[in-house]
CSV table of C-alpha atoms and ligand atoms in Angstrom, one decimal:
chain,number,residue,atom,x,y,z
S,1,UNK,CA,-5.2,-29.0,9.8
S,2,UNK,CA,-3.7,-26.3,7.9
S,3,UNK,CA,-6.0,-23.3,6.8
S,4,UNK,CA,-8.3,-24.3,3.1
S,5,UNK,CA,-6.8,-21.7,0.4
S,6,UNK,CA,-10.6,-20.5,0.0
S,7,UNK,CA,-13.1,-20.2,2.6
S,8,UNK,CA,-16.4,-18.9,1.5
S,9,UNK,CA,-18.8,-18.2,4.7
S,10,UNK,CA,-22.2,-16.9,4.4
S,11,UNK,CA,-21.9,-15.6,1.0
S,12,UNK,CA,-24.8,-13.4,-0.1
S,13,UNK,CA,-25.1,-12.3,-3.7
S,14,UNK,CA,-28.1,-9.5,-4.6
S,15,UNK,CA,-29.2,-7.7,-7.8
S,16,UNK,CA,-31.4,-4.4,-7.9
S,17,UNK,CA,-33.4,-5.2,-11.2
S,18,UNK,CA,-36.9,-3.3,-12.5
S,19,UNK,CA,-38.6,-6.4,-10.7
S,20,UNK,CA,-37.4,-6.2,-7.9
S,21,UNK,CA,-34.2,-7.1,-5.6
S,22,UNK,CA,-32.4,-10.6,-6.5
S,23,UNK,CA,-31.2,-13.0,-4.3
S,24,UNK,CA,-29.1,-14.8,-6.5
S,25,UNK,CA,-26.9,-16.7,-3.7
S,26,UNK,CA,-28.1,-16.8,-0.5
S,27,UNK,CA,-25.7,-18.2,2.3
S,28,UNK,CA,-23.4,-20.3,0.6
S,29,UNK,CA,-20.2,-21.9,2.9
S,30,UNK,CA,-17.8,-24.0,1.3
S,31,UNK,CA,-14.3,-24.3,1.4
S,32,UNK,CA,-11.0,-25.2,-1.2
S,33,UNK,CA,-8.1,-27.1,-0.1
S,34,UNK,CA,-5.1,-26.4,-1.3
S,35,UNK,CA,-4.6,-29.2,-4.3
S,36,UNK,CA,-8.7,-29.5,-4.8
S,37,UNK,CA,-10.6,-30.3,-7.7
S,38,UNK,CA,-14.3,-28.6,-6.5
S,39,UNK,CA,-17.0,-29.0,-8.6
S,40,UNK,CA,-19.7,-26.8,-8.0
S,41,UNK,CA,-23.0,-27.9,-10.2
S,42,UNK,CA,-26.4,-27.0,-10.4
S,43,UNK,CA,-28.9,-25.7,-13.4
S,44,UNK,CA,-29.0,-22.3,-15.1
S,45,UNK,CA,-29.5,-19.8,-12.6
S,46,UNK,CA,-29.1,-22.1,-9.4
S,47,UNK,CA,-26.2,-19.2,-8.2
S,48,UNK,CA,-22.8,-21.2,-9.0
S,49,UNK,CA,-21.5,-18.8,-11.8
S,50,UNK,CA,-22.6,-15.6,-10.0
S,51,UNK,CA,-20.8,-17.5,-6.7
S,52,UNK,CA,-17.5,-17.6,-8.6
S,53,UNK,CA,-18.4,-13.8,-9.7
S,54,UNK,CA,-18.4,-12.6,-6.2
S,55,UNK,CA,-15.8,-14.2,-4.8
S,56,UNK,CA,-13.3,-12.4,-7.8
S,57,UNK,CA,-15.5,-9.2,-7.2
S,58,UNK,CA,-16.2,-9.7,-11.1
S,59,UNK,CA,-20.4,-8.8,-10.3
S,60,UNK,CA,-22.4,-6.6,-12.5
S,61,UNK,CA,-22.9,-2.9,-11.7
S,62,UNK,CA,-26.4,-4.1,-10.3
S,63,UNK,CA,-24.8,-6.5,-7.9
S,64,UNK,CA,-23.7,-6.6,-4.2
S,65,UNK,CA,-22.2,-9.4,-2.1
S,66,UNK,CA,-21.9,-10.1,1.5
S,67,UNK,CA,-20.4,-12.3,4.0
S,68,UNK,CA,-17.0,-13.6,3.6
S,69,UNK,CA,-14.0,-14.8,1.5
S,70,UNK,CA,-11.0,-15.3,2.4
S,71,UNK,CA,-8.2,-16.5,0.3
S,72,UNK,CA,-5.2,-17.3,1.6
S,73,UNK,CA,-6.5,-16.2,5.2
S,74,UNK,CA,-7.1,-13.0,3.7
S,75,UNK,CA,-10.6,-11.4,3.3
S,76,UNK,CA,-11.0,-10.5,-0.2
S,77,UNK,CA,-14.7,-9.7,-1.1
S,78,UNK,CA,-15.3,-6.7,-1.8
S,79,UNK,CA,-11.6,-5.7,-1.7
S,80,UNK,CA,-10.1,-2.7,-3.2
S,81,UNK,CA,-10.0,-3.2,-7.0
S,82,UNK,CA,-6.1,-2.5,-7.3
S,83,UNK,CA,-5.6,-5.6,-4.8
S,84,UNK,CA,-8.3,-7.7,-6.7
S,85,UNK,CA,-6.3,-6.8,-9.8
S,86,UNK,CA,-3.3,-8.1,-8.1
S,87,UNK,CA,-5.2,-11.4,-6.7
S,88,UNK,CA,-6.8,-11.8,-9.9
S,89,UNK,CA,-4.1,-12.0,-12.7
S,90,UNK,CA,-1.8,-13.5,-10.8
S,91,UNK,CA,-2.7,-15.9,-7.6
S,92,UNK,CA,-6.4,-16.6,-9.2
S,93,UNK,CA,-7.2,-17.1,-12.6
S,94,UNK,CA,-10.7,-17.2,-14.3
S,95,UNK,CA,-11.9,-19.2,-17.3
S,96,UNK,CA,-14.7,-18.0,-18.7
S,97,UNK,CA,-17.4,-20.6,-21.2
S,98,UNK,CA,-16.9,-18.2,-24.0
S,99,UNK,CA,-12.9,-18.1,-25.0
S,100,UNK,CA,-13.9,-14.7,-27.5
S,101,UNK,CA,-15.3,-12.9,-24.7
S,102,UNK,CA,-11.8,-12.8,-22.9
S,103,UNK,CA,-9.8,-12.7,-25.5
S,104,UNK,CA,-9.0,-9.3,-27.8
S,105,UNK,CA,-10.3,-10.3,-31.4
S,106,UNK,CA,-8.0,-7.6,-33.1
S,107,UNK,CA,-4.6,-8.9,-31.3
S,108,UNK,CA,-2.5,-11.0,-32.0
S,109,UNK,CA,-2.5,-14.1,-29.5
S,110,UNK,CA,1.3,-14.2,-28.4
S,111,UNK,CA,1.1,-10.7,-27.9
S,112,UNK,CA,-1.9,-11.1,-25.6
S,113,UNK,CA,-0.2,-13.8,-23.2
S,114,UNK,CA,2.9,-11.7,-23.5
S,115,UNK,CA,0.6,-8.7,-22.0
S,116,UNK,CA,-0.4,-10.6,-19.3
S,117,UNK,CA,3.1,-11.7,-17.7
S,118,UNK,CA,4.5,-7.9,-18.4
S,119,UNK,CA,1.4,-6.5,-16.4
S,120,UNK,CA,1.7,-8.8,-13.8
S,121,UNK,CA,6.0,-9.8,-13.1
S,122,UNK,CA,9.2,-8.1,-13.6
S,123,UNK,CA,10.2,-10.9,-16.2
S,124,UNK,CA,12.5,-9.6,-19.4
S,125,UNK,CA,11.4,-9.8,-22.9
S,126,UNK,CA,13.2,-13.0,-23.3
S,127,UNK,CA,12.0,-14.6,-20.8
S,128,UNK,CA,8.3,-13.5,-21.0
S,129,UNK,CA,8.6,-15.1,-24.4
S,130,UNK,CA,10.0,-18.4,-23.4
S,131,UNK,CA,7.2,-18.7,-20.4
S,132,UNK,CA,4.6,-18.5,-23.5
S,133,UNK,CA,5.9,-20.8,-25.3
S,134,UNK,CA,6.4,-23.2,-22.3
S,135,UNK,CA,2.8,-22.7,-21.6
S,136,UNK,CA,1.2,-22.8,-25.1
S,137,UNK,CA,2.8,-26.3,-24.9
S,138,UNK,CA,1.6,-27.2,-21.4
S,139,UNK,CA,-1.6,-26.5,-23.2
S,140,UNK,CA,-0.9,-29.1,-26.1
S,141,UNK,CA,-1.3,-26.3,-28.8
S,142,UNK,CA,-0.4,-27.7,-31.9
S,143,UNK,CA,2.4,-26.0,-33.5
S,144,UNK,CA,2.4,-23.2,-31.2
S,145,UNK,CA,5.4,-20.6,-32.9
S,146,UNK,CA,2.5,-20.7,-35.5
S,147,UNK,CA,-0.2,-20.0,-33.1
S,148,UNK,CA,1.6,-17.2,-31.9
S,149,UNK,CA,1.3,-15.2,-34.6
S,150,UNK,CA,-2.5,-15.5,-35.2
S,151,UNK,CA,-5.4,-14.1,-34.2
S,152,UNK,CA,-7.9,-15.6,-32.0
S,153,UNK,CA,-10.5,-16.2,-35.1
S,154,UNK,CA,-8.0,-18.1,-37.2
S,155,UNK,CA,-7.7,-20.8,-34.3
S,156,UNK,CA,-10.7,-23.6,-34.0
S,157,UNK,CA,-13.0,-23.7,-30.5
S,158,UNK,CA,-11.0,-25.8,-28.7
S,159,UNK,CA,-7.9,-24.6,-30.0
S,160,UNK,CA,-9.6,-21.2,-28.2
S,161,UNK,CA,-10.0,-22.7,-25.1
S,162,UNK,CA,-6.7,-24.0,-24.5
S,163,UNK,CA,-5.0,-20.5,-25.1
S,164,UNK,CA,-7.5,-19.2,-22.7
S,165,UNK,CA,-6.5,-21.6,-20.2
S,166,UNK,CA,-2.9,-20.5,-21.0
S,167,UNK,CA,-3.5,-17.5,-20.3
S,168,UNK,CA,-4.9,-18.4,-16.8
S,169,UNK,CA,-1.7,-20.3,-16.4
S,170,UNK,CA,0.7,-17.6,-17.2
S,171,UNK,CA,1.6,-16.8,-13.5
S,172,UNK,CA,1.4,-20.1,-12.2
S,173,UNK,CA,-2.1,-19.4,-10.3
S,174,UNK,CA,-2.8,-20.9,-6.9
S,175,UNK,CA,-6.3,-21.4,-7.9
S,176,UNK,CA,-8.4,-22.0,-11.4
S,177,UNK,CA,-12.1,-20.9,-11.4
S,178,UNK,CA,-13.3,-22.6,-14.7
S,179,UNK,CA,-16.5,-21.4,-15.4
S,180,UNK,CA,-18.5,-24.0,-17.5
S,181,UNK,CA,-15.1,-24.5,-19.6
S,182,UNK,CA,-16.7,-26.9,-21.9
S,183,UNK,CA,-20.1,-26.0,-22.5
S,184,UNK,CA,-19.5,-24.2,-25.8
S,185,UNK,CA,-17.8,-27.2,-27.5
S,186,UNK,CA,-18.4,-30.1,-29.5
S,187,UNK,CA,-18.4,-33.7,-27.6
S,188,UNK,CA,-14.9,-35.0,-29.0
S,189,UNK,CA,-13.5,-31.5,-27.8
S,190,UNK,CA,-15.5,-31.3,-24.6
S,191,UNK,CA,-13.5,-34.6,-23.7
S,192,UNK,CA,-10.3,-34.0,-24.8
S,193,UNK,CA,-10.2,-30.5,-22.8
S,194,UNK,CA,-11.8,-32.6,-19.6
S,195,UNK,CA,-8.8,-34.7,-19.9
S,196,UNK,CA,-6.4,-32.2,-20.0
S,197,UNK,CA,-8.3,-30.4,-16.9
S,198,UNK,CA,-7.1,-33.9,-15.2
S,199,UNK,CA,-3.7,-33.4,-15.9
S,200,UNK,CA,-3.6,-29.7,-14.9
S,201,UNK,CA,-4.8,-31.0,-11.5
S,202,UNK,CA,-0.9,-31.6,-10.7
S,203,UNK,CA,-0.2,-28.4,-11.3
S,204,UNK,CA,-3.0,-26.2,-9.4
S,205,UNK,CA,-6.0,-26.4,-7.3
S,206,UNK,CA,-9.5,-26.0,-9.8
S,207,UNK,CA,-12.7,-25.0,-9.0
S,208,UNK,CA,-14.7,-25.9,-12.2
S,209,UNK,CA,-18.4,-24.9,-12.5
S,210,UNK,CA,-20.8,-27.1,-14.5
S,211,UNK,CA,-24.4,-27.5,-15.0
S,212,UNK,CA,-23.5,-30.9,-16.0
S,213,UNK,CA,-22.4,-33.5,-13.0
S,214,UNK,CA,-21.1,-36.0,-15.4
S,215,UNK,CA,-18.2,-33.1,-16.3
S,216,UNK,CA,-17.1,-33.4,-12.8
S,217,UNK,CA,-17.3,-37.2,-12.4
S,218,UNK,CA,-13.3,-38.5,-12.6
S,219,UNK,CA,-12.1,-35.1,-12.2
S,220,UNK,CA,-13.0,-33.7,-8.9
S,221,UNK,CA,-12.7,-34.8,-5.8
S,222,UNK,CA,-15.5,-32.6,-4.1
S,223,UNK,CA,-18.7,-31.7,-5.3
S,224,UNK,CA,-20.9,-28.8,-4.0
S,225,UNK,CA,-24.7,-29.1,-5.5
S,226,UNK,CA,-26.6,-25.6,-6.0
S,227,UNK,CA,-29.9,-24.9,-6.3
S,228,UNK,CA,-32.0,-21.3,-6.3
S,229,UNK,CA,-29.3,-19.8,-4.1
S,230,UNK,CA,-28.3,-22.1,-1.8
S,231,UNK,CA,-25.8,-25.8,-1.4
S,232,UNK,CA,-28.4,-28.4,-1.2
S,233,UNK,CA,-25.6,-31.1,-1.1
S,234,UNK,CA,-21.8,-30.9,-1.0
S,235,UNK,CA,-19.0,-33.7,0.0
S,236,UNK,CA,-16.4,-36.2,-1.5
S,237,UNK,CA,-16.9,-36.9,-5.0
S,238,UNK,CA,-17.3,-40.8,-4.4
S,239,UNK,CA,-20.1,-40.1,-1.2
S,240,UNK,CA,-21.9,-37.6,-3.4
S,241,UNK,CA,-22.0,-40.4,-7.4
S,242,UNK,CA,-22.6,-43.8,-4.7
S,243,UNK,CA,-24.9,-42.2,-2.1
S,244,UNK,CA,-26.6,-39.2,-3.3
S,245,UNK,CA,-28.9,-37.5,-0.5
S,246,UNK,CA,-30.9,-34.7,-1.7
S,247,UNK,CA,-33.7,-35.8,-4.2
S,248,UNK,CA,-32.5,-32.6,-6.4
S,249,UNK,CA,-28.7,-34.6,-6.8
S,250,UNK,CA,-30.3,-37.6,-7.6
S,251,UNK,CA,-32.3,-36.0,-10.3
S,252,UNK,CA,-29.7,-34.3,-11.6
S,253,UNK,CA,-27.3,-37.8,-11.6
S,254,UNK,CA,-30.3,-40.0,-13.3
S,255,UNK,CA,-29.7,-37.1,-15.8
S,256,UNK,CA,-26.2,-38.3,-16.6
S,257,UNK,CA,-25.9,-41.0,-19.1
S,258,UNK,CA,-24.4,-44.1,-18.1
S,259,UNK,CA,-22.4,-46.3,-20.5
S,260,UNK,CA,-25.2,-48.9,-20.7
S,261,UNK,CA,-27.6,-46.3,-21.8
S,262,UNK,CA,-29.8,-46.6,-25.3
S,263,UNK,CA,-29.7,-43.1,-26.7
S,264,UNK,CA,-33.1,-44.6,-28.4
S,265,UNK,CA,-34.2,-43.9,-24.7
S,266,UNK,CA,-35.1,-40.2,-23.6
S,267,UNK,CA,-32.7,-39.7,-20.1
S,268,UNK,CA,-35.4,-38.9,-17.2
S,269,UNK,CA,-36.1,-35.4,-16.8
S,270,UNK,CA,-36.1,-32.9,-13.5
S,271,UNK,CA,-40.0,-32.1,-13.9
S,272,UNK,CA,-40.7,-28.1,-13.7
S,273,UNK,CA,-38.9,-25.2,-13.7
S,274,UNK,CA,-37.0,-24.0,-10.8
S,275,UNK,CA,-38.2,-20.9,-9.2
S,276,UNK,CA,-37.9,-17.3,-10.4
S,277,UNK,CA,-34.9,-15.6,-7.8
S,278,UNK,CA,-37.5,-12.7,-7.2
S,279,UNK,CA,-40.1,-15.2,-6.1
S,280,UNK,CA,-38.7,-18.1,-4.2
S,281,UNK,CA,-41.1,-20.1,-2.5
S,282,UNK,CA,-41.3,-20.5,1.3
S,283,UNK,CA,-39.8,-23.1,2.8
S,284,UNK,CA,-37.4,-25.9,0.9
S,285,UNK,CA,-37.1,-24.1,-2.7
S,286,UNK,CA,-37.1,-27.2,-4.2
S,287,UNK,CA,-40.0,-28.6,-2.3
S,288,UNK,CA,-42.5,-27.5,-6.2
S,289,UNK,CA,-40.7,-30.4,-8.0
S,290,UNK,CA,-39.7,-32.5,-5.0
S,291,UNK,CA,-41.2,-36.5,-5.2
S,292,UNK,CA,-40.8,-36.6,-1.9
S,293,UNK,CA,-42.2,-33.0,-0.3
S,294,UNK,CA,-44.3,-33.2,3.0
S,295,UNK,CA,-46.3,-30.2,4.4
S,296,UNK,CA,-42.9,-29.2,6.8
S,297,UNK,CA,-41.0,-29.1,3.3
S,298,UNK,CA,-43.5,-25.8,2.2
S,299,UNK,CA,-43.2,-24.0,5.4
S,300,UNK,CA,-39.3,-24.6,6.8
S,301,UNK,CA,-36.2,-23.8,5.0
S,302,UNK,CA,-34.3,-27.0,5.7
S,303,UNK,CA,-30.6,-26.0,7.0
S,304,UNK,CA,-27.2,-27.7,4.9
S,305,UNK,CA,-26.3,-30.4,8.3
S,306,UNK,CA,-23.7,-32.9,8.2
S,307,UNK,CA,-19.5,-33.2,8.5
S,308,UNK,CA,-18.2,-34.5,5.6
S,309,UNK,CA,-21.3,-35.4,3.5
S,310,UNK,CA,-23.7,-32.0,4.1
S,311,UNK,CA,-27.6,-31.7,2.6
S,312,UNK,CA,-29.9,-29.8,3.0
S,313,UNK,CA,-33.2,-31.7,3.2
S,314,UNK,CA,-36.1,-32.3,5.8
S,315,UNK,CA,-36.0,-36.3,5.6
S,316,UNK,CA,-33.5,-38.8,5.1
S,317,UNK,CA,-34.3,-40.9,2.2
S,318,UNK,CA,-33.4,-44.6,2.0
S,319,UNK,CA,-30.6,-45.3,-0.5
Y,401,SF4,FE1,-37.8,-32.5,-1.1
Y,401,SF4,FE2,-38.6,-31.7,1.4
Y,401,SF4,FE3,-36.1,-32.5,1.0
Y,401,SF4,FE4,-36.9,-30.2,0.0
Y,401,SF4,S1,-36.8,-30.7,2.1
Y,401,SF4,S2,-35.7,-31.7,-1.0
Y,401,SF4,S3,-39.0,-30.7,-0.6
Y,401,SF4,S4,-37.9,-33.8,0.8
């Protein structure tokens, strides 16, 4: 089997804060296949966003990661920042929830893709202009000659997002980390954007990061569940919607509405709060608003076991 295109192993992500050190992601092991769809899901501040961080060496000041990440067989974390420039605006691309954030508001938008292929390939004038174009259109921009000329607060939301995703397409990435891509936008856009994340899968492998695991139903192929720092669940997309394992996916899928649901109807609810990253509790961290927790739950850490289907969870719950 040929090598995956990223291997995460024993990835360890810490803050120094006033409170105390912050174990933000602690252990996490997945790998990306070249031609993937990964989902990685989980609630605020169950590790996935500061995962994808990491692994582009994109971490706060206050941060420090450990372990290992090798893309394209070659260790990357905590590279030298000239070779994660290189990796980043060319082989990986990021896109971020918020398009303003990674976009200049005072420039105009052609000029900003344009900046992006000059810093990163020896392409002429002419042609850097042509690739834009190409890829404004890849992005279904409407009218994009017009676009071109504008600046990033004259364009709608959505409108936003698809040049940000043009710019992440620019140099024909190996691998899109989309980080909660659709969050920030209203339902009709939020679909139409999924959809065109479906046809992009033809064109490059996507990591996308969601709180939401109805975003990654019918777009990914693998899932990976977080939760308080660590994969409680990960496998094939169909495995992980008809046969979750771990009580925290099946909370989070009877959170996903289903065609046949009343909206008159609240959806259930995952009951609590998950735990503060300064004081996670001993044992399974999910074991305070766990149905199913038995006295081994509070006292052992259960490991992530498995092949293809993984969880980590003390019992094995009947379907
Ligand atoms: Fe619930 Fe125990 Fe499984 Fe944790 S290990 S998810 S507390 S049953």
């Amino acid at each position: 089997m040929t090598a995956p295109l990223l291997h995460c192993e024993n990835l360890h992500v810490r803050f120094r804060t006033q409170d105390g050190e912050v174990l933000a992601v602690n252990g996490v092991d997945f790998e990306v296949r070249r031609g993937d769809c990964v989902g990685i899901v989980g609630e605020s501040g169950s590790g996935k966003s500061q995962t994808a961080m990491a692994l582009l060496g994109l971490l706060a000041d206050n941060g420090v990661s450990s372990g290992s990440v090798r893309f394209r067989r070659k260790e990357i974390l905590n590279a030298p920042a000239e070779q994660l420039n290189r990796i980043r605006g060319s082989r990986v691309a990021m896109i971020f929830q918020d398009p303003m954030s990674a976009l200049t508001p005072f420039m105009r938008i052609g000029r900003q893709l344009c900046e992006v292929l000059q810093e990163h390939t020896a392409m002429s004038r002419r042609e850097i202009t042509a690739r834009v174009m190409e890829v404004l259109e890849i992005v279904q921009i409407p009218e994009p000659k017009r676009r071109f000329e504008m600046y990033p607060h004259q364009l709608s939301g959505g409108q936003r997002q698809r040049v940000m995703i043009a710019q992440a397409l620019l140099c024909k990435p190996d691998l899109l980390i989309a980080d909660e891509p659709t969050t920030a936008l209203d339902l009709t856009i939020q679909a139409q954007i999924l959809d065109f994340f479906k046809s992009l899968k033809k064109r490059t492998t996507i990591v996308i990061i969601t709180h939401d695991l109805g975003v990654v139903a019918g777009l990914c192929n693998r899932v990976v569940v977080m939760y308080a720092g660590r994969i409680v669940e990960q496998g094939p997309i169909e495995e992980i919607f008809m046969g979750p394992q771990h009580p925290y996916t099946r909370a989070l899928l009877a959170a996903v509405p289903r065609p046949d649901w009343d909206p008159d109807k609240p959806l259930p609810m995952i009951g609590g709060q998950p735990p503060l990253a300064t004081r996670l509790p001993k044992g399974c961290s999910f074991a305070p608003r766990c149905a199913h927790a038995v006295d081994r739950c509070r006292q052992e850490t259960p490991e992530l076991r498995g092949r293809q289907h993984l969880k980590a969870c003390h019992l094995d719950l009947p379907q």
